[in-house]
PDB file of C-alpha atoms and ligand atoms in Angstrom:
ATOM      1  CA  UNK I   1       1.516  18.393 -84.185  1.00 51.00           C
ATOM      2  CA  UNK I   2       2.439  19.678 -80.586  1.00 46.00           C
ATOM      3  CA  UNK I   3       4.908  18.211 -78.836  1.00 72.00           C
ATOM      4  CA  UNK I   4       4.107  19.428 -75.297  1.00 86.00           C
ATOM      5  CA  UNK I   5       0.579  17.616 -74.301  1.00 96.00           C
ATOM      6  CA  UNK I   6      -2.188  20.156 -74.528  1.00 98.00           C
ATOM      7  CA  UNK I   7      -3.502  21.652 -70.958  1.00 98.00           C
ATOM      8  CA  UNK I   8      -7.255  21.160 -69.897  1.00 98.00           C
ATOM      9  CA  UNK I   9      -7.881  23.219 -67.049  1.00 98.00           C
ATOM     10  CA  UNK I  10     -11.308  22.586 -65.633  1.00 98.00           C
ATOM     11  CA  UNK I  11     -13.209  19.577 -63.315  1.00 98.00           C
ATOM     12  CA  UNK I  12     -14.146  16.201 -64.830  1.00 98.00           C
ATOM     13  CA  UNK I  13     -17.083  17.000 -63.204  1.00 97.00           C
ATOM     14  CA  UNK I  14     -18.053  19.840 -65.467  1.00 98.00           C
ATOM     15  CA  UNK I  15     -20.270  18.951 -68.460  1.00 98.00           C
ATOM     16  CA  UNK I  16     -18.111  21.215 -70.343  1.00 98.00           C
ATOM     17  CA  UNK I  17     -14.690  19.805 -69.453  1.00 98.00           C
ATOM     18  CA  UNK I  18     -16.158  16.305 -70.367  1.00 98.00           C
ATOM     19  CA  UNK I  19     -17.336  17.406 -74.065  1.00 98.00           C
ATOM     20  CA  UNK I  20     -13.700  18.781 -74.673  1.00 99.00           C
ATOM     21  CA  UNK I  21     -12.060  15.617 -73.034  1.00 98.00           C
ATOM     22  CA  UNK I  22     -14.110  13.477 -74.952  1.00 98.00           C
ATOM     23  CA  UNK I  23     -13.212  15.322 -78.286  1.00 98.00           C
ATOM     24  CA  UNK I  24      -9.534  14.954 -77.524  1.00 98.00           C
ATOM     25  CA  UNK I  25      -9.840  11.337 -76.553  1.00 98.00           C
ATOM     26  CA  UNK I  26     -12.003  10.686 -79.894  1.00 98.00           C
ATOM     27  CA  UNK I  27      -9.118  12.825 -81.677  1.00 98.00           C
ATOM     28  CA  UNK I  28      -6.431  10.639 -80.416  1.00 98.00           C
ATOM     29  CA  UNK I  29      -4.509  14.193 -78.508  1.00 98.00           C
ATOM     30  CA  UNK I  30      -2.575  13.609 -75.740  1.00 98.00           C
ATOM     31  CA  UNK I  31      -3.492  16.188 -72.906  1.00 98.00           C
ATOM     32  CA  UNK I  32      -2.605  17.323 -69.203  1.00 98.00           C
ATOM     33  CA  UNK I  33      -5.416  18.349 -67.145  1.00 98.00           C
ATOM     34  CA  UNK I  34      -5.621  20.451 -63.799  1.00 98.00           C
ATOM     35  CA  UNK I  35      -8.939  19.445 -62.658  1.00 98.00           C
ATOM     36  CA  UNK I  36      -9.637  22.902 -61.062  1.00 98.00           C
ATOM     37  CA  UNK I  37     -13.196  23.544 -60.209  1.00 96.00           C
ATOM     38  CA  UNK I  38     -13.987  26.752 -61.114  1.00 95.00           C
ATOM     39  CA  UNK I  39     -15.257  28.556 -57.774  1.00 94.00           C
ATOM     40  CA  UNK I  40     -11.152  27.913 -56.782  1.00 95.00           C
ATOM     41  CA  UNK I  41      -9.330  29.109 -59.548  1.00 97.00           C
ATOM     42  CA  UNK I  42      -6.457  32.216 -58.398  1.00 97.00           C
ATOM     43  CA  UNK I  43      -5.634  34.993 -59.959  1.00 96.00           C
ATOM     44  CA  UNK I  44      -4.121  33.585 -62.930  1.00 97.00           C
ATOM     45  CA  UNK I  45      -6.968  31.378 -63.751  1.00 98.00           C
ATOM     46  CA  UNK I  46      -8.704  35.036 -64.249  1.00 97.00           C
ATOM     47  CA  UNK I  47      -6.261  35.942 -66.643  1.00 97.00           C
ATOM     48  CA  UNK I  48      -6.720  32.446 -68.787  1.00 97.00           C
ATOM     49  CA  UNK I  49     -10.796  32.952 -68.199  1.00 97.00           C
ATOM     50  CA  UNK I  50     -11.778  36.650 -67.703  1.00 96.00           C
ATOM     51  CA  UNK I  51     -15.447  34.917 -66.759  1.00 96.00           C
ATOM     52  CA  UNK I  52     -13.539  32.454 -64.889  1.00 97.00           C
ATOM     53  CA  UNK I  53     -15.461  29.125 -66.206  1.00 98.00           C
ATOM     54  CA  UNK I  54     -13.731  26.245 -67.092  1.00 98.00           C
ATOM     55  CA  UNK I  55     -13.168  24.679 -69.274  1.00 98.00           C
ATOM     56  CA  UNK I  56      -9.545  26.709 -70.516  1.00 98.00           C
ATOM     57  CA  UNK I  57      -7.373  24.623 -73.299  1.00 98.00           C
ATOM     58  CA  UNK I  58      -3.369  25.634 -74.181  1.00 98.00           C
ATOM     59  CA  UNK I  59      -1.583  24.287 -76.442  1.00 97.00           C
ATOM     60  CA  UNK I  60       1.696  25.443 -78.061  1.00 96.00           C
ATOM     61  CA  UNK I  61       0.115  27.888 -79.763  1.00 97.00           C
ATOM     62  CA  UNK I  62      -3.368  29.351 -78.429  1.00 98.00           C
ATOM     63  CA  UNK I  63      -5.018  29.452 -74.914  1.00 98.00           C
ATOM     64  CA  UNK I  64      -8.850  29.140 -75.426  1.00 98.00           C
ATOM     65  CA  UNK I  65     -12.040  29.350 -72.860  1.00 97.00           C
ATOM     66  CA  UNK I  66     -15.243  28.141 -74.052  1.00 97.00           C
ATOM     67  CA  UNK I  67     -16.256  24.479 -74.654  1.00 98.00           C
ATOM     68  CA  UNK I  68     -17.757  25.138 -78.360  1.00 98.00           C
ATOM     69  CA  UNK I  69     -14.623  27.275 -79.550  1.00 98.00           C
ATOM     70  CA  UNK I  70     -12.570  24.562 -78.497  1.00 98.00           C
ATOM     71  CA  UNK I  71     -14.009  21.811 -80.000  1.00 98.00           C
ATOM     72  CA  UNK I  72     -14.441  23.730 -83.233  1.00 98.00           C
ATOM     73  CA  UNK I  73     -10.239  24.336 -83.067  1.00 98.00           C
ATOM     74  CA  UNK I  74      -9.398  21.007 -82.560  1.00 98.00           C
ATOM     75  CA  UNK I  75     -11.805  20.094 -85.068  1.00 98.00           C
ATOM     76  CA  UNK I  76      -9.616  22.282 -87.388  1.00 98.00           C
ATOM     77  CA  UNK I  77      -6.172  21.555 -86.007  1.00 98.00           C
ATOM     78  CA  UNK I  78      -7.200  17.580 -85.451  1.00 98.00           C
ATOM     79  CA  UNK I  79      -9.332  17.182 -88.167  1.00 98.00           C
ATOM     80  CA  UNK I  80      -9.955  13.174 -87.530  1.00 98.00           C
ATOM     81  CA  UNK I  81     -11.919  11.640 -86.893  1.00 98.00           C
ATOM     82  CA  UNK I  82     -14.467  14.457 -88.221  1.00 98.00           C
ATOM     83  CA  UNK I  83     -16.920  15.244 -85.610  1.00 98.00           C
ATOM     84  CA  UNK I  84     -18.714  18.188 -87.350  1.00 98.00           C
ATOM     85  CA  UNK I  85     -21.180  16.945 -89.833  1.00 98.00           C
ATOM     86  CA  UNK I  86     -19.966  17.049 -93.733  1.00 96.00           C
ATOM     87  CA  UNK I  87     -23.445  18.020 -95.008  1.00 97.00           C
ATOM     88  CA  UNK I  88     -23.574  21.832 -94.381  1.00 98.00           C
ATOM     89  CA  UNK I  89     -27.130  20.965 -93.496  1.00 98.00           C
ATOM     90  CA  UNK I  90     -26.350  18.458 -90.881  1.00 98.00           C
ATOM     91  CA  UNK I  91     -23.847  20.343 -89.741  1.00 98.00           C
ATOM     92  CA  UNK I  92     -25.314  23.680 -89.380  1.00 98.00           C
ATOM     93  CA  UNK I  93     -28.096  21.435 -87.213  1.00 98.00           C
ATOM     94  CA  UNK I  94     -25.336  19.962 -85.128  1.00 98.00           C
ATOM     95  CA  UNK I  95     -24.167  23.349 -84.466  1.00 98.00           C
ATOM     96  CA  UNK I  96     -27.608  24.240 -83.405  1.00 98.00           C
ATOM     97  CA  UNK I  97     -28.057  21.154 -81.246  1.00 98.00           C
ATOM     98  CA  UNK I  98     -24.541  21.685 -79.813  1.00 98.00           C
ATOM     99  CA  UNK I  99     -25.612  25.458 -78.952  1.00 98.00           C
ATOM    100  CA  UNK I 100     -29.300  24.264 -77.315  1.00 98.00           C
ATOM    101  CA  UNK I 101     -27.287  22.016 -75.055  1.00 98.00           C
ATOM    102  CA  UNK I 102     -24.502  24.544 -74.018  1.00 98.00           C
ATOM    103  CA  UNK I 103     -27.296  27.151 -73.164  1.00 98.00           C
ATOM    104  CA  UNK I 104     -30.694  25.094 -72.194  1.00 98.00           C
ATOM    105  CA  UNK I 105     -29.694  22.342 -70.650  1.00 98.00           C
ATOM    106  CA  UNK I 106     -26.684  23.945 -69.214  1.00 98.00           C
ATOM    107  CA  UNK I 107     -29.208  26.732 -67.542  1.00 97.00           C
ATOM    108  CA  UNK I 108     -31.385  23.687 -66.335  1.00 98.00           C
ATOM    109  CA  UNK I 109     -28.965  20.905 -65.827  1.00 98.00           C
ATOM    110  CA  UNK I 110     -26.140  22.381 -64.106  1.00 97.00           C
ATOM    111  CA  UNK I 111     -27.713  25.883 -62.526  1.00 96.00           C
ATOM    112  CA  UNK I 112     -31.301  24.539 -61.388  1.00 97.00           C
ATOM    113  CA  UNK I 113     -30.224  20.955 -60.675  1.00 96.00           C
ATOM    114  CA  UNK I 114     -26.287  20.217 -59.668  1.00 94.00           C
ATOM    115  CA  UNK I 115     -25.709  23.519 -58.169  1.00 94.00           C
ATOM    116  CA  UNK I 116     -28.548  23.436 -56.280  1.00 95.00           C
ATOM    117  CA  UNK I 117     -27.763  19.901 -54.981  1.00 94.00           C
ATOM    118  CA  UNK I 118     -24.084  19.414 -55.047  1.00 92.00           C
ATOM    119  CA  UNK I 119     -21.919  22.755 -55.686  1.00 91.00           C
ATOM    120  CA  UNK I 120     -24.020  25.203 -53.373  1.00 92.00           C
ATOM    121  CA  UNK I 121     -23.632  22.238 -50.387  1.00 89.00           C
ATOM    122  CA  UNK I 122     -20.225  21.244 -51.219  1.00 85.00           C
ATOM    123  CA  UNK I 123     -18.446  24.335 -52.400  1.00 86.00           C
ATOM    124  CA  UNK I 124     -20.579  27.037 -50.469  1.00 91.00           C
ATOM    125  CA  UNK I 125     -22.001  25.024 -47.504  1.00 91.00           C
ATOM    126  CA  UNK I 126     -25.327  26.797 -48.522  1.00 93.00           C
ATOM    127  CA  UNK I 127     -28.709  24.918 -48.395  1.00 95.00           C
ATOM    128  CA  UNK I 128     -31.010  23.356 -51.658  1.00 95.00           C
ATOM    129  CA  UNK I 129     -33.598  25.783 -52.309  1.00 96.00           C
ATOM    130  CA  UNK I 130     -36.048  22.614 -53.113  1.00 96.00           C
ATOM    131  CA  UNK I 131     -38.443  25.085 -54.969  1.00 97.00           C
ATOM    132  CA  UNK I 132     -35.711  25.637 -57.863  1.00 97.00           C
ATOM    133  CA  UNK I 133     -34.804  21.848 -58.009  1.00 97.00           C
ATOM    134  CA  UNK I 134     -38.681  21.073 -58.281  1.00 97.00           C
ATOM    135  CA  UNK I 135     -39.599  23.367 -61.199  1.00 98.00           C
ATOM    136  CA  UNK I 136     -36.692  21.889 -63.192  1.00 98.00           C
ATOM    137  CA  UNK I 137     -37.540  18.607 -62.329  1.00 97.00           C
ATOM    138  CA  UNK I 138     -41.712  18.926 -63.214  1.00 97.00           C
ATOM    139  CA  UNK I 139     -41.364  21.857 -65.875  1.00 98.00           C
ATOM    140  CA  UNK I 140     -37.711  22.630 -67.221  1.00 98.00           C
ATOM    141  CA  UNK I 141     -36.723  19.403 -67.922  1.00 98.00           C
ATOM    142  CA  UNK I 142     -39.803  17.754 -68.884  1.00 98.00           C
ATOM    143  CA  UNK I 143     -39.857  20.554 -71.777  1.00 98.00           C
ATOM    144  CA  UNK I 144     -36.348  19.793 -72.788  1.00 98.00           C
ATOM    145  CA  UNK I 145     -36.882  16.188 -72.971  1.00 98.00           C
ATOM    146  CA  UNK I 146     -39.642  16.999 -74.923  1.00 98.00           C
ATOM    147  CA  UNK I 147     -37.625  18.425 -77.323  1.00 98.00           C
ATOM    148  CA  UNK I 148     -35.027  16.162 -77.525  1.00 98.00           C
ATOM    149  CA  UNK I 149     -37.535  13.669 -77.942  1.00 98.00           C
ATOM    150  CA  UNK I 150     -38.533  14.855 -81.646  1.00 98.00           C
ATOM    151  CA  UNK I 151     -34.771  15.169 -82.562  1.00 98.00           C
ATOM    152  CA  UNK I 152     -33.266  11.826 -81.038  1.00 98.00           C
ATOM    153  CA  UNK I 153     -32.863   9.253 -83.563  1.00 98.00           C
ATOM    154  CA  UNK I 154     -34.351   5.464 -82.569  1.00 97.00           C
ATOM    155  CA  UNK I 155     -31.093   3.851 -82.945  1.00 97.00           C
ATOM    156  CA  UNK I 156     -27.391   4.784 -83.701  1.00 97.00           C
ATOM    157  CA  UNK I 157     -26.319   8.419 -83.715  1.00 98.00           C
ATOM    158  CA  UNK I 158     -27.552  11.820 -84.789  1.00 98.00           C
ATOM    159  CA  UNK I 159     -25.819  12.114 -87.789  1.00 98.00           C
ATOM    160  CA  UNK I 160     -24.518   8.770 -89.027  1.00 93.00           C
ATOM    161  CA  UNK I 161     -21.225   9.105 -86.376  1.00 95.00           C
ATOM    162  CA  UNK I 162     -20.989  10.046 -83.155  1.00 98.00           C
ATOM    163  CA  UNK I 163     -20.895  13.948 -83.358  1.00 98.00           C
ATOM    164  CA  UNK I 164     -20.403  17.084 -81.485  1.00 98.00           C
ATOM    165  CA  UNK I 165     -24.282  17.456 -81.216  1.00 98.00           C
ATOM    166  CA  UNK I 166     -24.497  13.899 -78.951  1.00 98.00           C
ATOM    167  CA  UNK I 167     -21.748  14.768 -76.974  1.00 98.00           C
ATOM    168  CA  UNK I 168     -22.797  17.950 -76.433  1.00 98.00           C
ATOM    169  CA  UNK I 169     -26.425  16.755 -75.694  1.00 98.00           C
ATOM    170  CA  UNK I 170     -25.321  13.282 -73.261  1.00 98.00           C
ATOM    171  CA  UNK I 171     -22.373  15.051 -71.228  1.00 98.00           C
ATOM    172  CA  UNK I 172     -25.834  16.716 -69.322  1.00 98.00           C
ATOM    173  CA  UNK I 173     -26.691  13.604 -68.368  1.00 98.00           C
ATOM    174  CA  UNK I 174     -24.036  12.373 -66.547  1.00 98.00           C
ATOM    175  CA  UNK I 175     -24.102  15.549 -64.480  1.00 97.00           C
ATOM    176  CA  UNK I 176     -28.195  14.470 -64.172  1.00 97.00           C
ATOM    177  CA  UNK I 177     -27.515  11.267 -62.887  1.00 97.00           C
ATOM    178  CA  UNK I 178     -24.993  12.729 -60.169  1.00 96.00           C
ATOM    179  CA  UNK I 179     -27.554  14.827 -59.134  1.00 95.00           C
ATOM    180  CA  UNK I 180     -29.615  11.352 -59.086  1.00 95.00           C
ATOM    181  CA  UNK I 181     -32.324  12.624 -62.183  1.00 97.00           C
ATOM    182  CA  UNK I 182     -33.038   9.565 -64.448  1.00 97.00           C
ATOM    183  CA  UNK I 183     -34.789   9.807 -67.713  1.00 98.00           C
ATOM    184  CA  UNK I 184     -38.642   7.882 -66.890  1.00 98.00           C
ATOM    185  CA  UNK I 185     -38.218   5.863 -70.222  1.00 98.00           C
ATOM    186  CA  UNK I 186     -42.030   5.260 -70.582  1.00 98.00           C
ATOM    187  CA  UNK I 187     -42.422   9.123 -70.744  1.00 98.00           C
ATOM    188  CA  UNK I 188     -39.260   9.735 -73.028  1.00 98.00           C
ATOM    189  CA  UNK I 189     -38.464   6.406 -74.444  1.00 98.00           C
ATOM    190  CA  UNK I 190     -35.952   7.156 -77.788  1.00 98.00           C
ATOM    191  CA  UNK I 191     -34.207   9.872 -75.528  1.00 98.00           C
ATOM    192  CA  UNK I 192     -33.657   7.452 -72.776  1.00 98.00           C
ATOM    193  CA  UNK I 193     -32.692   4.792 -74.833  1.00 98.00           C
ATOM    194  CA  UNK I 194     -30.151   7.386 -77.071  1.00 98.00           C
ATOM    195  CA  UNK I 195     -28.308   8.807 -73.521  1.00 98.00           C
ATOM    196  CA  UNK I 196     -27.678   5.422 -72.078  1.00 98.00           C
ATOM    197  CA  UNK I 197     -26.412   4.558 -76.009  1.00 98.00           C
ATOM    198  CA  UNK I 198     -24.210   7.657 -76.330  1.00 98.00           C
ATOM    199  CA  UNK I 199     -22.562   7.454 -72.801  1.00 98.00           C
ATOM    200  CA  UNK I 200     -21.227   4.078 -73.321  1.00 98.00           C
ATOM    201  CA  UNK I 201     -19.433   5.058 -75.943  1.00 96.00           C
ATOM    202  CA  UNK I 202     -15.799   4.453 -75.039  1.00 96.00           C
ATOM    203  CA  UNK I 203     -14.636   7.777 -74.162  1.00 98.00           C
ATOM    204  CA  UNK I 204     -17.439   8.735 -71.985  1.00 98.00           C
ATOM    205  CA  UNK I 205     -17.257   5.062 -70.190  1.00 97.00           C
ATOM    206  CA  UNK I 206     -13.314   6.035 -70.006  1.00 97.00           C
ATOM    207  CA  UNK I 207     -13.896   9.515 -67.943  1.00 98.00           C
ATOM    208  CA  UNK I 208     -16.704   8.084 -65.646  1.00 98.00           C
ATOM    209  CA  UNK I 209     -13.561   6.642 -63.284  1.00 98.00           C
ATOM    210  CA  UNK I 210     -12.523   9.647 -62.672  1.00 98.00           C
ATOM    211  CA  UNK I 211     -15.575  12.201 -62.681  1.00 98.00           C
ATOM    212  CA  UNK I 212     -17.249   8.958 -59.706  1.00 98.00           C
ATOM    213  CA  UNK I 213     -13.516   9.577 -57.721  1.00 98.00           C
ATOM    214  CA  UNK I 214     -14.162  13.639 -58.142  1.00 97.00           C
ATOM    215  CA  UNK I 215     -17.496  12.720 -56.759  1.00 95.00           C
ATOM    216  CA  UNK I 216     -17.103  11.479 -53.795  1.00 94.00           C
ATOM    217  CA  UNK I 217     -13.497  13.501 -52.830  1.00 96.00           C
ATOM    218  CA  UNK I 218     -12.662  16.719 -50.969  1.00 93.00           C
ATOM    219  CA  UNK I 219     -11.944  19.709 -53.938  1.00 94.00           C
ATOM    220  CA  UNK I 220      -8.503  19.788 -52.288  1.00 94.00           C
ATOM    221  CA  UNK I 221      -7.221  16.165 -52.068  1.00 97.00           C
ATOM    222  CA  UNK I 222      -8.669  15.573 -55.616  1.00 97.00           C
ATOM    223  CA  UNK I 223      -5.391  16.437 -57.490  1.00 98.00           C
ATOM    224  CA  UNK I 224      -3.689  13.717 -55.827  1.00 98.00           C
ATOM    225  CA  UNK I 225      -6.367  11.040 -55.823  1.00 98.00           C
ATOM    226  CA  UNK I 226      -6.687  11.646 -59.459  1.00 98.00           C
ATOM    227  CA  UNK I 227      -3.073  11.116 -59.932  1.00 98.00           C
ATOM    228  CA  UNK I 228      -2.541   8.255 -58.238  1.00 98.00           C
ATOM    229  CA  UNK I 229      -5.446   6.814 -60.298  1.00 98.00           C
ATOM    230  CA  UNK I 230      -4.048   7.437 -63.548  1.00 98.00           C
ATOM    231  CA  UNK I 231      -5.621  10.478 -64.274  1.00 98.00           C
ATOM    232  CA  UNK I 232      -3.098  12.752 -66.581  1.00 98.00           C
ATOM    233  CA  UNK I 233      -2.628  15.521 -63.965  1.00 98.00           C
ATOM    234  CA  UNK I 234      -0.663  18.280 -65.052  1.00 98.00           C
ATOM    235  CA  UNK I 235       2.285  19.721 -62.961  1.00 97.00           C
ATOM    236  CA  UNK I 236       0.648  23.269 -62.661  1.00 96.00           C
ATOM    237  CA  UNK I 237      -2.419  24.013 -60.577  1.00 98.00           C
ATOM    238  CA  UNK I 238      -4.619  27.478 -61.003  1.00 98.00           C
ATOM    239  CA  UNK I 239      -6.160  26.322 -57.971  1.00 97.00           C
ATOM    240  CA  UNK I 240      -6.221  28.479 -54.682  1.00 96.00           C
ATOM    241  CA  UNK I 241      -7.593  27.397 -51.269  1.00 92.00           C
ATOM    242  CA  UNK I 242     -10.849  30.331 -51.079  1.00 90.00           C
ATOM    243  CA  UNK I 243     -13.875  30.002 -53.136  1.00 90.00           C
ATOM    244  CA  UNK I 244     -14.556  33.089 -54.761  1.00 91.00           C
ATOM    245  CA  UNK I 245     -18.296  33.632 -56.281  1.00 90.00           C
ATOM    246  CA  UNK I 246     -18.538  33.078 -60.423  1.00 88.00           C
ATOM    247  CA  UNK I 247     -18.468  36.672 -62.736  1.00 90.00           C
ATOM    248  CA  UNK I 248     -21.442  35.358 -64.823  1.00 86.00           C
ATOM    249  CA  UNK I 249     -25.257  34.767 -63.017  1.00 74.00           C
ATOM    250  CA  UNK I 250     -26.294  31.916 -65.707  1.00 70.00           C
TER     251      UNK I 250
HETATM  252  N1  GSH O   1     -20.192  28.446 -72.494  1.00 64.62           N
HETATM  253  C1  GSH O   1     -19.203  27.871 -71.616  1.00 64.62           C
HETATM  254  C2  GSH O   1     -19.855  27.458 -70.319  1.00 64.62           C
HETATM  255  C3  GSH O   1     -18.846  26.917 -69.321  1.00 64.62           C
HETATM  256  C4  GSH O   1     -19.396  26.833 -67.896  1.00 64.62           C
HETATM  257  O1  GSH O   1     -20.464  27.371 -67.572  1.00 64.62           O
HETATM  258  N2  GSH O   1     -18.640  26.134 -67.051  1.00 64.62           N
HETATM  259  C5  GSH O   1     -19.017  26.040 -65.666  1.00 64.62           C
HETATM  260  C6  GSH O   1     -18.617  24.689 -65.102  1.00 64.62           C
HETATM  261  S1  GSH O   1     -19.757  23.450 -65.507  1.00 64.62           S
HETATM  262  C7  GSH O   1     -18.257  27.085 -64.872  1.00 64.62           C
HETATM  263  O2  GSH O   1     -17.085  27.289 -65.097  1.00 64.62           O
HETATM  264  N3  GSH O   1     -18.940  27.721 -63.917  1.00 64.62           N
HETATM  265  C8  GSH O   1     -18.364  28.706 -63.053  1.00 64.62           C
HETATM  266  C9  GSH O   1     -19.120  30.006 -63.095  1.00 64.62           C
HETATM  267  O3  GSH O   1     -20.044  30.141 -63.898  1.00 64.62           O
HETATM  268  O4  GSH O   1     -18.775  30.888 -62.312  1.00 64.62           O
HETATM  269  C10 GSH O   1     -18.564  26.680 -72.312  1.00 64.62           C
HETATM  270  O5  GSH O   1     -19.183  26.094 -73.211  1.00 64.62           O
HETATM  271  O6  GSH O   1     -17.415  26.355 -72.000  1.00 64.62           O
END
């Protein structure tokens, strides 16, 4: 067991950083977390992320960027509650889920939808291009919720317990709903039905505090309004005052 909290660098905001923070919460690990949004990260955040996304984990032992390879080592460091499927069937499935969310939705949910309506305003100052936030709203997501429609399960979870696959399919819908996109639950009714379901689970409900303060506070006074709200805030910041423009396109 560590005996130095692990370090979450990354936004509560991020889809990503919420998948890892709920894993740790479900896990029962105590963590730090500099709630750096990416765009804002200095020259050492580089070094800890050459692609510069969050979110970055270090421990005592490893530092680690990439939501999925995280989860998967604190699935084998922390090993309960399991979150990976026992059935290599199931699992493999979850794995796919997990991977369809990460890439999909992430392309849709995050790059067509909040960083067209929040990031590009609030971290660039740029304008909405409305014809990118329309196709994902009438075509991209439609199709995904389509999808997720055939795989959703009426009641309860995907796999018997909650899983990496629903957390890795509902954190996208918390970023959705910032972005003001609701589910129409006469067109999608299990999927609907399954997000509201799987983000009132009690870690999810536990982040939402902080992710509404992130919300609705300036990227630099967030550290401190965080703090002073309880959030675990750790001592060391990545963060630098100029935006700088991401390595990766999507
Ligand atoms: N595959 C990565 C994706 C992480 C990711 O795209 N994070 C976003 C924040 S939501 C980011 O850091 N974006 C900055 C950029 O792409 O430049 C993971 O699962 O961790």
């Amino acid at each position: 067991m560590t005996t130095r909290p692990v370090q979450i660098i990354g936004a509560y905001l991020s889809p990503y950083v919420r998948k890892v923070l709920v894993v740790l919460e479900l896990k029962g690990v105590a963590y730090e977390i500099d709630p750096l949004t990416p765009f804002m990260g200095d020259d050492r955040f580089s070094l800890l992320s050459p692609v510069r996304r969050v979110p970055v984990l270090i421990d005592d032992v490893v530092t680690l960027a990439d939501s999925s390879v995280i989860c998967q080592y604190l699935e084998d460091r922390y090993p309960k509650p399991a979150l990976y499927p026992i059935d290599i069937f199931d699992r493999a499935r979850a794995r796919w889920l997990e991977e369809y969310a990460d890439t999909r939705m992430g392309e849709v949910f995050i790059w067509h939808l909040f960083n067209q309506l929040i990031i590009k305003r609030f971290v660039w100052g740029e304008p909405t291009d409305q014809a990118v936030v329309d196709r994902a709203k009438n075509e991209e997501i439609p199709s995904i919720l389509d999808y997720l429609e055939t795989q959703v399960p009426a009641s309860n979870c995907l796999f018997g317990d909650l899983s990496i696959a629903d957390i890795s399919i509902a954190t996208f819908f918390r970023n959705a709903a910032y972005a003001r996109y609701a589910v129409d639950a006469r067109r999608w009714p299990k999927v609907a039905a399954y997000v509201e379901r799987i983000l009132a689970e009690g870690p999810f409900a536990k982040l939402k505090k902080f992710e509404d303060l992130s919300s609705r506070t300036p990227i630099d006074q967030q550290r401190t309004v965080l703090r002073e709200a309880g959030a675990p805030i750790s001592v060391e910041t990545y963060m630098t005052t100029q935006p700088r423009r991401g390595v990766l396109q999507i």
